Structures are given as C-alpha cells and as structure tokens.
Tab-separated table of C-alpha atoms in Angstrom:
chain	number	residue	atom	x	y	z
A	1	UNK	CA	-9.857	7.534	-24.173
A	2	UNK	CA	-11.129	10.936	-23.537
A	3	UNK	CA	-9.315	13.104	-20.811
A	4	UNK	CA	-10.687	15.733	-18.303
A	5	UNK	CA	-7.978	18.313	-16.626
A	6	UNK	CA	-8.170	19.401	-12.980
A	7	UNK	CA	-9.215	22.704	-12.124
A	8	UNK	CA	-6.578	24.286	-10.351
A	9	UNK	CA	-8.333	26.101	-7.714
A	10	UNK	CA	-7.154	28.739	-5.579
A	11	UNK	CA	-4.038	27.711	-2.902
A	12	UNK	CA	-4.908	28.507	0.785
A	13	UNK	CA	-8.194	27.029	0.669
A	14	UNK	CA	-9.405	25.482	3.364
A	15	UNK	CA	-10.244	21.761	3.376
A	16	UNK	CA	-13.850	21.356	3.189
A	17	UNK	CA	-15.255	19.107	5.654
A	18	UNK	CA	-17.026	15.803	5.180
A	19	UNK	CA	-18.489	12.869	6.559
A	20	UNK	CA	-18.460	9.661	4.135
A	21	UNK	CA	-18.554	5.886	4.433
A	22	UNK	CA	-15.684	4.073	4.327
A	23	UNK	CA	-15.288	1.188	2.086
A	24	UNK	CA	-12.269	-0.513	4.072
A	25	UNK	CA	-13.397	0.342	8.219
A	26	UNK	CA	-10.822	-1.860	8.918
A	27	UNK	CA	-8.097	0.479	8.415
A	28	UNK	CA	-9.438	2.399	11.659
A	29	UNK	CA	-8.897	0.833	15.132
A	30	UNK	CA	-11.831	2.280	16.526
A	31	UNK	CA	-14.121	0.053	14.049
A	32	UNK	CA	-16.127	3.508	12.758
A	33	UNK	CA	-17.813	3.019	9.680
A	34	UNK	CA	-17.864	6.855	8.757
A	35	UNK	CA	-14.687	9.220	8.301
A	36	UNK	CA	-14.627	12.958	8.973
A	37	UNK	CA	-11.943	15.483	8.196
A	38	UNK	CA	-11.739	15.921	11.767
A	39	UNK	CA	-10.679	12.506	12.638
A	40	UNK	CA	-7.057	13.538	10.768
A	41	UNK	CA	-6.419	16.510	12.814
A	42	UNK	CA	-3.282	15.049	13.986
A	43	UNK	CA	-1.567	14.760	10.434
A	44	UNK	CA	1.065	16.674	9.513
A	45	UNK	CA	-0.354	16.733	6.175
A	46	UNK	CA	-3.403	15.541	4.372
A	47	UNK	CA	-3.659	14.275	0.811
A	48	UNK	CA	-7.093	13.919	-0.691
A	49	UNK	CA	-7.496	12.146	-3.981
A	50	UNK	CA	-10.521	11.680	-6.029
A	51	UNK	CA	-10.181	8.439	-7.593
A	52	UNK	CA	-12.335	5.199	-8.690
A	53	UNK	CA	-12.362	1.362	-9.493
A	54	UNK	CA	-12.667	1.624	-13.147
A	55	UNK	CA	-10.674	4.689	-14.585
A	56	UNK	CA	-7.543	3.676	-16.581
A	57	UNK	CA	-5.879	6.692	-15.261
A	58	UNK	CA	-6.498	6.060	-11.573
A	59	UNK	CA	-5.731	2.133	-12.367
A	60	UNK	CA	-2.226	3.761	-13.717
A	61	UNK	CA	-1.060	5.494	-10.437
A	62	UNK	CA	-2.870	3.156	-8.013
A	63	UNK	CA	0.183	0.849	-7.112
A	64	UNK	CA	2.538	3.724	-6.696
A	65	UNK	CA	0.087	6.239	-4.608
A	66	UNK	CA	-0.245	2.765	-2.048
A	67	UNK	CA	3.682	2.857	-2.074
A	68	UNK	CA	3.582	6.728	-1.441
A	69	UNK	CA	1.208	6.254	1.600
A	70	UNK	CA	2.889	3.818	3.090
A	71	UNK	CA	6.241	5.357	2.661
A	72	UNK	CA	4.956	9.138	4.204
A	73	UNK	CA	2.496	7.638	6.960
A	74	UNK	CA	5.567	7.552	9.272
A	75	UNK	CA	6.093	10.886	8.568
A	76	UNK	CA	2.836	12.247	9.680
A	77	UNK	CA	1.071	12.197	6.287
A	78	UNK	CA	-2.515	10.804	6.087
A	79	UNK	CA	-3.836	9.746	2.450
A	80	UNK	CA	-7.834	9.771	1.994
A	81	UNK	CA	-8.907	8.140	-1.178
A	82	UNK	CA	-12.765	9.335	-2.246
A	83	UNK	CA	-14.735	8.014	-5.005
A	84	UNK	CA	-17.630	10.195	-6.224
A	85	UNK	CA	-18.909	8.425	-9.464
A	86	UNK	CA	-22.454	7.706	-10.342
A	87	UNK	CA	-22.357	4.402	-9.468
A	88	UNK	CA	-25.807	3.374	-11.481
A	89	UNK	CA	-24.102	4.196	-14.680
A	90	UNK	CA	-20.673	2.876	-13.354
A	91	UNK	CA	-21.447	0.079	-11.381
A	92	UNK	CA	-17.756	-1.022	-11.008
A	93	UNK	CA	-17.521	1.986	-9.125
A	94	UNK	CA	-20.406	1.167	-6.618
A	95	UNK	CA	-19.791	0.898	-2.821
A	96	UNK	CA	-19.217	-2.869	-2.850
A	97	UNK	CA	-17.046	-2.795	-5.542
A	98	UNK	CA	-15.254	-0.212	-3.481
A	99	UNK	CA	-14.795	-2.580	-0.810
A	100	UNK	CA	-13.734	-5.618	-2.759
A	101	UNK	CA	-10.756	-3.268	-4.557
A	102	UNK	CA	-9.889	-1.973	-1.111
A	103	UNK	CA	-9.667	-5.623	0.238
A	104	UNK	CA	-7.884	-7.091	-2.990
A	105	UNK	CA	-5.125	-4.152	-3.088
A	106	UNK	CA	-4.860	-4.291	0.675
A	107	UNK	CA	-5.292	-0.061	0.876
A	108	UNK	CA	-3.248	1.511	3.440
A	109	UNK	CA	-5.567	4.434	3.547
A	110	UNK	CA	-9.430	5.063	3.793
A	111	UNK	CA	-11.341	4.584	0.719
A	112	UNK	CA	-14.675	6.955	0.966
A	113	UNK	CA	-17.623	6.793	-1.006
A	114	UNK	CA	-19.245	10.109	-1.661
A	115	UNK	CA	-22.632	8.906	-3.209
A	116	UNK	CA	-24.103	12.478	-3.010
A	117	UNK	CA	-21.324	14.046	-4.924
A	118	UNK	CA	-21.332	16.837	-2.546
A	119	UNK	CA	-17.604	16.477	-1.526
A	120	UNK	CA	-16.521	16.129	-4.966
A	121	UNK	CA	-18.459	19.617	-5.627
A	122	UNK	CA	-16.578	21.269	-2.589
A	123	UNK	CA	-13.329	20.282	-3.519
A	124	UNK	CA	-13.803	21.186	-7.218
A	125	UNK	CA	-12.759	17.860	-8.055
A	126	UNK	CA	-13.055	17.262	-11.989
A	127	UNK	CA	-11.020	13.952	-12.791
A	128	UNK	CA	-10.038	10.744	-11.653
A	129	UNK	CA	-7.139	10.961	-10.207
A	130	UNK	CA	-7.329	14.455	-8.687
A	131	UNK	CA	-4.800	14.789	-5.709
A	132	UNK	CA	-4.858	17.798	-2.969
A	133	UNK	CA	-2.426	18.623	0.016
A	134	UNK	CA	-3.562	19.888	3.044
A	135	UNK	CA	-0.862	21.561	5.598
A	136	UNK	CA	-1.423	21.153	8.905
A	137	UNK	CA	-3.902	23.780	9.556
A	138	UNK	CA	-5.622	22.366	6.412
A	139	UNK	CA	-4.798	25.092	3.957
A	140	UNK	CA	-4.309	23.810	0.383
A	141	UNK	CA	-0.472	23.824	-0.643
A	142	UNK	CA	-0.900	21.501	-3.708
A	143	UNK	CA	-3.408	20.597	-6.244
A	144	UNK	CA	-2.703	18.688	-9.598
A	145	UNK	CA	-1.374	15.811	-10.947
A	146	UNK	CA	0.715	12.649	-9.340
A	147	UNK	CA	3.131	12.944	-12.050
A	148	UNK	CA	3.716	13.323	-15.679
A	149	UNK	CA	3.121	9.879	-16.771
A	150	UNK	CA	0.092	8.376	-18.369
A	151	UNK	CA	-1.829	5.074	-18.863
A	152	UNK	CA	0.942	3.241	-21.397
A	153	UNK	CA	3.373	6.298	-21.095
A	154	UNK	CA	5.962	5.166	-18.418
A	155	UNK	CA	6.048	3.776	-15.167
A	156	UNK	CA	4.444	6.088	-12.519
A	157	UNK	CA	6.790	7.334	-9.644
A	158	UNK	CA	4.815	10.122	-8.049
A	159	UNK	CA	7.608	12.601	-8.631
A	160	UNK	CA	5.300	15.436	-8.040
A	161	UNK	CA	3.054	14.447	-5.341
A	162	UNK	CA	6.236	13.181	-3.561
A	163	UNK	CA	7.965	16.522	-4.034
A	164	UNK	CA	5.291	18.306	-2.611
A	165	UNK	CA	5.005	16.331	0.355
A	166	UNK	CA	9.077	16.331	0.682
A	167	UNK	CA	9.083	20.270	0.662
A	168	UNK	CA	6.032	20.779	2.833
A	169	UNK	CA	7.184	18.420	5.656
A	170	UNK	CA	10.779	20.228	5.394
A	171	UNK	CA	9.970	23.508	4.823
A	172	UNK	CA	6.186	24.115	5.810
A	173	UNK	CA	5.285	25.030	2.331
A	174	UNK	CA	5.412	24.009	-1.410
A	175	UNK	CA	6.914	26.119	-4.072
A	176	UNK	CA	7.426	23.957	-6.484
A	177	UNK	CA	5.427	24.242	-10.146
A	178	UNK	CA	2.525	22.403	-9.754
A	179	UNK	CA	0.472	20.891	-13.247
A	180	UNK	CA	-2.747	19.970	-13.370
A	181	UNK	CA	-4.002	16.264	-12.940
A	182	UNK	CA	-5.166	14.561	-16.021
A	183	UNK	CA	-7.956	11.527	-16.192
A	184	UNK	CA	-11.314	10.676	-16.639
A	185	UNK	CA	-13.931	13.078	-15.676
A	186	UNK	CA	-16.020	12.559	-12.564
A	187	UNK	CA	-18.872	10.767	-13.492
A	188	UNK	CA	-21.576	13.222	-12.447
A	189	UNK	CA	-25.238	12.108	-11.965
A	190	UNK	CA	-27.791	14.019	-13.682
A	191	UNK	CA	-28.213	17.667	-12.363
A	192	UNK	CA	-24.798	17.466	-10.177
A	193	UNK	CA	-22.302	18.504	-12.802
A	194	UNK	CA	-20.590	21.937	-11.670
A	195	UNK	CA	-21.546	24.747	-14.049
C-alpha cells in the first residue's frame, strides 16, 4: 500500500475555525448536528485527527485512539475526528458510512464530515491519520504521528500522542521530538489538492 507523510507545519499556528456536521450527534447533549471549533473553548487541549473509514493506517490506530480519548477526557482533553475524503470516489467514507462506523465503534468523540475539504486544506492535512494537538489558547503544539507502529508492524500504543498530551498538561508545552504521520493520502476531489 502506498503511503503519504503528513506535512510538518510550523508550531504555534492558530487552530483554523470550522463548522462541520457530526456523524454522531448523540455525543453532544445539546442535540446539535454541527460542531464548531468554538464549541470546545473550555477544553485544556484539543486533538484534531484527520481520519476515515477505509484507510488501513487509520483502522490500525482506531481502537487505541478511542482508548486515548476515553483516558484523557477527564483531564480536559477533547478529541475531534474529521473525515475529508471524496465520498463520490470512496463511498466507504460517505457521511452515512461515517454514521454507521461511529455507532459500531461507539466513538467517544465527534466524527465530523468535511465534504468541501476546506478544513483539511486549512490544517494542511495530507494523510489519514494525521494528528494535531492545540493548547488551551488553540496554538499548535504537536503535529504528526500517533506512534511508530504501522499496519502489520506492531500493536499501536499511541506513545507519541500520549507523550505530547502528558507533557502539555503537565508543563504547558511540548518539547519532545515530533515525527510525521504516515498513512493513506487524503482523497482529494478534482481541483482541491493543495499545490
């Protein structure tokens, strides 16, 4: 399987805002069907992960990502998953398929649909999965991989993401080494791929 690396954008970037429909609105007690960046202003840290249903790299970390989200919620961390793939060419990543996946896996985090792909472009997302961690001021403090494992090469632990979150929550910054994520490329619609 061909793999793409994430773009290691400059740390300190302000989190781009968004308003996206949620495939699993039940995670919000207000019953809202859309989520905005501002909905999570109270979170101590925000993890944004670009992912999808069909990618073997995303599937490889999916169960451990659920565990990370469950473990860190009590520490003030909010995880958001976003799928930006072209659902016309990849129907396994359609909004209806996202709803089904979120139900089957009982996602403890919102699973958002970026149909226009504008949010993926704003975050410079390149692959699935692609991880971004923002501090309480929504400044980027970590970007890159979940851990060093790959499909068929070890059980995922989330060591890199967990380490970044632990350091951020304990000291307010992340000084650890950061490595690009590797996965399937974002499935861009014609004319949407970044130059």
